[in-house]
Amino acid sequence: MLQLECFLRLVLLLYVSFGFLLHPVVTTVIPLGSKLSVVDNNCWVSTNGDFAFGFFNISDEPNQYSVGIRFNSKSIPYSLQELVWIAGAHDKVSNLSYFQLTPQGELILFDSLHGVTVWTSHTGNRSVVSAALHDNGNLILIDAKQNIIWQSFNNPSDTLLPGQSLAVYDTLRASTTHPETSYYSLYMNASGRLQLRWRSSIVYWTSESLSSTGNLTAFLTTDGSLQLRDQNSKAVWSVFGEDHNDSVSYRFLRLDLDGNLRLYSWMEASQSWRSVWQAVENQCKVFATCGQRGVCVFTASGSAECRCPFKVTETDNCLVPYEQGCTSGTNMQQYKNVHLYGIYSSDDSVVTTSLQQCKQLCLNDSRCTVATFSNNGGPQCSLKKTKYITGYEDPSLSSISFVKSCSDPFAVNPGIMKSPPSKPSPPRICVPCLIGAASGTFVIFAFVQLGIVFFICRRKKSAMRRVTLAFTFPNSKGLMVLSFSEIKSITSDFKNRVGPNMFKGVLPSNRLMAIKDLNATIEERKFRSAVLKIGSIHHKNLVKLEGYCCEFNHRYLVYEYAKNGSLEKHLDDSSLCKRLTWRKRVEICSSVAKAICYLHSGCREFLSHGNLKCENVMLDEDSIAKLSEYGFAIVDGEATYCGFSAGKDVGDFGKLVLTLLTGRRDDEQVCEWAYKEWMEGRVANVVDKRIVGGADLEELERSLRIAFWCVQVNEHKRPPMEEVVRVLDGTLNVDPPPPPFHLPFDPQENGSETESVVY
Ligand SMILES: *[C@@H]1O[C@H](CO)[C@@H](O)[C@H](O)[C@H]1NC(C)=O
Ligand SMILES: *[C@@H]1O[C@H](CO)[C@@H](O)[C@H](O)[C@H]1NC(C)=O
Ligand SMILES: *[C@@H]1O[C@H](CO)[C@@H](O)[C@H](O)[C@H]1NC(C)=O
Ligand SMILES: *[C@@H]1O[C@H](CO)[C@@H](O)[C@H](O)[C@H]1NC(C)=O
């Protein structure tokens, strides 16, 4: 048991340091090189024993560990020792993982099973000499002058502890493995208001501070109140827990999974955590409490219940309110005292009209899915065109909602409600499909047969022409395995260089190939296993790996050939650059984002690109962007497979977008310059002057904002690729980004560094 282990270790530590003294004041120093691992089941404990840092298994899945800080006090039972900080937020690691304060002074979380550094504190070159877990639950890294270089208090997950603060642009994010609920965050905006948000676009609670002066920090006091403080630490806004001023041993503030922000106190008598304050009184007012298509009802007993008004009788499923293409017409169902929200509301419209008109307007508009009519001082009809509908019902609400549905119920797909798991719909047999499938199979079979005959003939021919090439036999994964002499032969002795360590080659079948010399050492076993993984990936925006060579110390990758060459070539060549119209550039950004997103979350296991830059974005014969050289990255002549975090790719992607928009390459200053121009309202200046017809300003704003979020110095502020894709597609709004680069920062100044998970 971890708790017992930690306790024993603490006792042992005290014993070792102070002999038999019973209440020693110990400053536990965690020296460089200290290591924790799942296997050793060890941990670091604060001197008062209240907090422990170690690995724990919080998910339902076996072999999914997180590392971080939790309560460790003997007076709290193990199952109630809440987590207060997690390294790397949602990332889970295997049982072969370790957490170390490296000799270079960096905290790293390394998963040996996947060979990946999952999280680091990025303090490798900042002269860290040791770490300590303070009695208030703050893990700190200090240098020789006792300056705090890094602290967990400045990088919060979902919890604030007494004494901890949240500065402008900082975020608490609800921790969960379900993406839908992890959309909840507590954010401190530029004018010093605390906001609870769903995604970054929907604010459902705000602190009502006075005229905002900026430079505020949110602060949790030890006596149980949450305050907004100005530069002089004077409270300008506060809320109090019910037990404010009572003597309570442990408190914390957490953004819970249900999107509500609560202050908790430890109740010694009942041995439980009690919520003594919550931000949103009526849980139904927390956006999307009942998820997609659910309606939240606040009951008399004060709890929230999810109902499903869009119900069909036999199954318990909620229906998608309306799908386009009902064969037998549509009708509107009416719900009283119900307010419906839609997200991504850019298309929504609000009109002043009567109840009947409201219903009719939605019915007549083929894209309208629901409408909510309210009459608070004036009749208003809100027409929604999104399929993500969620809402709440309250007898006090005057709103009346209409939900469009098909008259023919079979034209509507059963949707899936959060709570009752859906029963699988009975399979429908479609005779024409069966016939189609059968004949399709036959046709494919015939083609394969023909192909084999053709292939054998070709082989005979080429065999006559030159030495037999073994690579015409693909291995079981469909990859060609080539010898070094074959590589030499197809590249005509590396005659045609098409990029850094990249050569053009021709197969005996006359197919063009691009051959990459990795020019780095990597163990044969690792190389082969990596190549097999990479070879099994298919995406329309990834250059396909077709084969490889692994002989002695030769390591080559054979890719499909992209006819139009690299993006770098296009940006550097004035005539090719003409092809990079604004539309094309936007399209390239979106294609590259999709490819990276696929590597990060679409494959069976996480893959990083590690090497994203203009040279590695290829354009095929239709000028569609395809990413090349993914999976491997070379550092100091040594190749690693996937040894990079998602954050690195996101950062590289941001730089790529800035390069594409500005046309300025290899310019360290380009990011700072572009940010300044954008901040000061000269956004059009940023655009590459070579683009005929200039830029679409709305797309430009969107692309710049997301690029600045991607290049945030703090990797935890960078958005996941999925959201980047959606912002570029225009289906997700994005907030104005904070300055991406480091601000001048004095670590001794009461830790007001703005570092945390934000976007
Ligand atoms: C790690 O997990 C794997 C798979 O669940 C299991 O087979 C293995 O025994 C575990 N190893 C250790 C050291 O616990
Ligand atoms: C901060 O939030 C408040 C309340 O939601 C809003 O009125 C204000 O405009 C926001 N400030 C900025 C800079 O976004
Ligand atoms: C906010 O703080 C920064 C740095 O501490 C200071 O330069 C700036 O003047 C402050 N702004 C306001 C509005 O007080
Ligand atoms: C807590 O105590 C202070 C000072 O005694 C007092 O001003 C404050 O009103 C008290 N807070 C509450 C919520 O009772």
XYZ file of C-alpha atoms in Angstrom, residues 338-339 350-355 358 371-382 397-402:
27
model
C -37.205 24.749 -21.522
C -34.238 26.725 -22.722
C -31.980 35.948 -33.098
C -35.098 37.638 -34.413
C -37.868 39.615 -32.784
C -41.045 37.788 -33.573
C -44.085 36.023 -32.158
C -44.203 32.489 -30.798
C -40.682 31.532 -34.349
C -35.626 27.282 -31.747
C -36.120 28.840 -28.327
C -38.661 31.569 -27.820
C -38.501 33.820 -24.784
C -40.282 36.948 -23.762
C -38.296 38.897 -21.199
C -39.240 42.454 -21.993
C -39.554 41.711 -25.703
C -40.391 38.661 -27.798
C -37.247 36.970 -29.007
C -36.734 33.921 -31.134
C -33.365 32.240 -31.255
C -38.377 29.905 -17.119
C -40.671 31.634 -19.570
C -38.832 30.101 -22.524
C -40.607 27.753 -24.896
C -38.494 25.589 -27.152
C -39.221 23.867 -30.437
